[in-house]
Amino acid sequence: MDVVSLGETMILFSPEETGQLRYNRNYYSRVAGAETNTLIGLAKLGYQTGWMSRVGKDELGKRNCKCTW
């Protein structure tokens, strides 16, 4: 690995429509966070990146994760 990050990542929920949040029923999600965004940018530049953290043992923690527990 060229760069390894230690830290949290987040799931960003964004409404599919404009307007007040209380009236939106549909959201899309994506992975976000300073450490994650930095690694994604470096990977796009050709660096080999790695990420170390701890994720929850729930559906959000299992998203895009090859976890063994």
PDB file of C-alpha atoms in Angstrom:
ATOM      1  CA  MET A   1       0.000   0.000   0.000  1.00  0.00           C
ATOM      2  CA  ASP A   2       1.130   3.497  -0.769  1.00  0.00           C
ATOM      3  CA  VAL A   3      -1.311   5.153   1.662  1.00  0.00           C
ATOM      4  CA  VAL A   4      -3.355   3.683   4.512  1.00  0.00           C
ATOM      5  CA  SER A   5      -5.988   5.679   6.348  1.00  0.00           C
ATOM      6  CA  LEU A   6      -7.263   5.109   9.855  1.00  0.00           C
ATOM      7  CA  GLY A   7     -10.654   6.534  10.660  1.00  0.00           C
ATOM      8  CA  GLU A   8     -14.349   6.602  10.132  1.00  0.00           C
ATOM      9  CA  THR A   9     -16.391   6.664   6.992  1.00  0.00           C
ATOM     10  CA  MET A  10     -20.000   7.700   6.687  1.00  0.00           C
ATOM     11  CA  ILE A  11     -23.090   7.001   4.647  1.00  0.00           C
ATOM     12  CA  LEU A  12     -24.508  10.169   3.104  1.00  0.00           C
ATOM     13  CA  PHE A  13     -28.263  10.151   2.486  1.00  0.00           C
ATOM     14  CA  SER A  14     -29.428  12.689  -0.090  1.00  0.00           C
ATOM     15  CA  PRO A  15     -33.041  13.329  -1.109  1.00  0.00           C
ATOM     16  CA  GLU A  16     -33.942  12.549  -4.701  1.00  0.00           C
ATOM     17  CA  GLU A  17     -36.132  15.658  -4.970  1.00  0.00           C
ATOM     18  CA  THR A  18     -35.741  19.260  -3.903  1.00  0.00           C
ATOM     19  CA  GLY A  19     -37.902  20.702  -1.177  1.00  0.00           C
ATOM     20  CA  GLN A  20     -38.292  20.290   2.553  1.00  0.00           C
ATOM     21  CA  LEU A  21     -36.841  17.070   3.958  1.00  0.00           C
ATOM     22  CA  ARG A  22     -40.032  16.140   5.788  1.00  0.00           C
ATOM     23  CA  TYR A  23     -41.835  15.755   2.453  1.00  0.00           C
ATOM     24  CA  ASN A  24     -39.154  13.656   0.725  1.00  0.00           C
ATOM     25  CA  ARG A  25     -39.697   9.912   0.842  1.00  0.00           C
ATOM     26  CA  ASN A  26     -36.882   8.705  -1.422  1.00  0.00           C
ATOM     27  CA  TYR A  27     -33.179   9.077  -0.732  1.00  0.00           C
ATOM     28  CA  TYR A  28     -30.040   7.732  -2.339  1.00  0.00           C
ATOM     29  CA  SER A  29     -26.936   6.905  -0.365  1.00  0.00           C
ATOM     30  CA  ARG A  30     -23.217   6.986  -0.978  1.00  0.00           C
ATOM     31  CA  VAL A  31     -20.045   6.573   1.025  1.00  0.00           C
ATOM     32  CA  ALA A  32     -18.435   9.792   2.239  1.00  0.00           C
ATOM     33  CA  GLY A  33     -16.081  11.225   4.834  1.00  0.00           C
ATOM     34  CA  ALA A  34     -12.734  13.008   4.798  1.00  0.00           C
ATOM     35  CA  GLU A  35     -10.588   9.876   5.048  1.00  0.00           C
ATOM     36  CA  THR A  36     -12.640   7.989   2.483  1.00  0.00           C
ATOM     37  CA  ASN A  37     -12.763  10.869   0.020  1.00  0.00           C
ATOM     38  CA  THR A  38      -8.991  11.308   0.266  1.00  0.00           C
ATOM     39  CA  LEU A  39      -8.360   7.625  -0.413  1.00  0.00           C
ATOM     40  CA  ILE A  40     -10.767   7.616  -3.352  1.00  0.00           C
ATOM     41  CA  GLY A  41      -8.961  10.610  -4.869  1.00  0.00           C
ATOM     42  CA  LEU A  42      -5.535   9.025  -4.376  1.00  0.00           C
ATOM     43  CA  ALA A  43      -6.740   5.721  -5.859  1.00  0.00           C
ATOM     44  CA  LYS A  44      -7.967   7.584  -8.945  1.00  0.00           C
ATOM     45  CA  LEU A  45      -4.451   9.038  -9.258  1.00  0.00           C
ATOM     46  CA  GLY A  46      -3.003   5.534  -9.318  1.00  0.00           C
ATOM     47  CA  TYR A  47      -1.947   5.039  -5.709  1.00  0.00           C
ATOM     48  CA  GLN A  48      -2.685   1.789  -3.911  1.00  0.00           C
ATOM     49  CA  THR A  49      -4.800   2.710  -0.897  1.00  0.00           C
ATOM     50  CA  GLY A  50      -6.097   0.912   2.151  1.00  0.00           C
ATOM     51  CA  TRP A  51      -8.530   1.766   4.894  1.00  0.00           C
ATOM     52  CA  MET A  52      -8.620   0.549   8.485  1.00  0.00           C
ATOM     53  CA  SER A  53     -11.590   1.100  10.734  1.00  0.00           C
ATOM     54  CA  ARG A  54     -14.415  -0.651  12.481  1.00  0.00           C
ATOM     55  CA  VAL A  55     -17.891  -0.912  11.037  1.00  0.00           C
ATOM     56  CA  GLY A  56     -21.171  -1.824  12.664  1.00  0.00           C
ATOM     57  CA  LYS A  57     -22.555  -5.335  12.451  1.00  0.00           C
ATOM     58  CA  ASP A  58     -25.675  -4.111  10.676  1.00  0.00           C
ATOM     59  CA  GLU A  59     -26.850  -3.496   7.120  1.00  0.00           C
ATOM     60  CA  LEU A  60     -25.031  -0.160   6.792  1.00  0.00           C
ATOM     61  CA  GLY A  61     -21.828  -1.741   8.082  1.00  0.00           C
ATOM     62  CA  LYS A  62     -22.123  -4.543   5.533  1.00  0.00           C
ATOM     63  CA  ARG A  63     -22.564  -2.172   2.605  1.00  0.00           C
ATOM     64  CA  ASN A  64     -19.647  -2.598   0.185  1.00  0.00           C
ATOM     65  CA  CYS A  65     -17.748  -4.469   2.883  1.00  0.00           C
ATOM     66  CA  LYS A  66     -16.070  -7.839   2.541  1.00  0.00           C
ATOM     67  CA  CYS A  67     -16.252  -8.365   6.278  1.00  0.00           C
ATOM     68  CA  THR A  68     -15.857 -11.647   8.080  1.00  0.00           C
ATOM     69  CA  TRP A  69     -17.574 -11.842  11.402  1.00  0.00           C
TER      70      TRP A  69
END
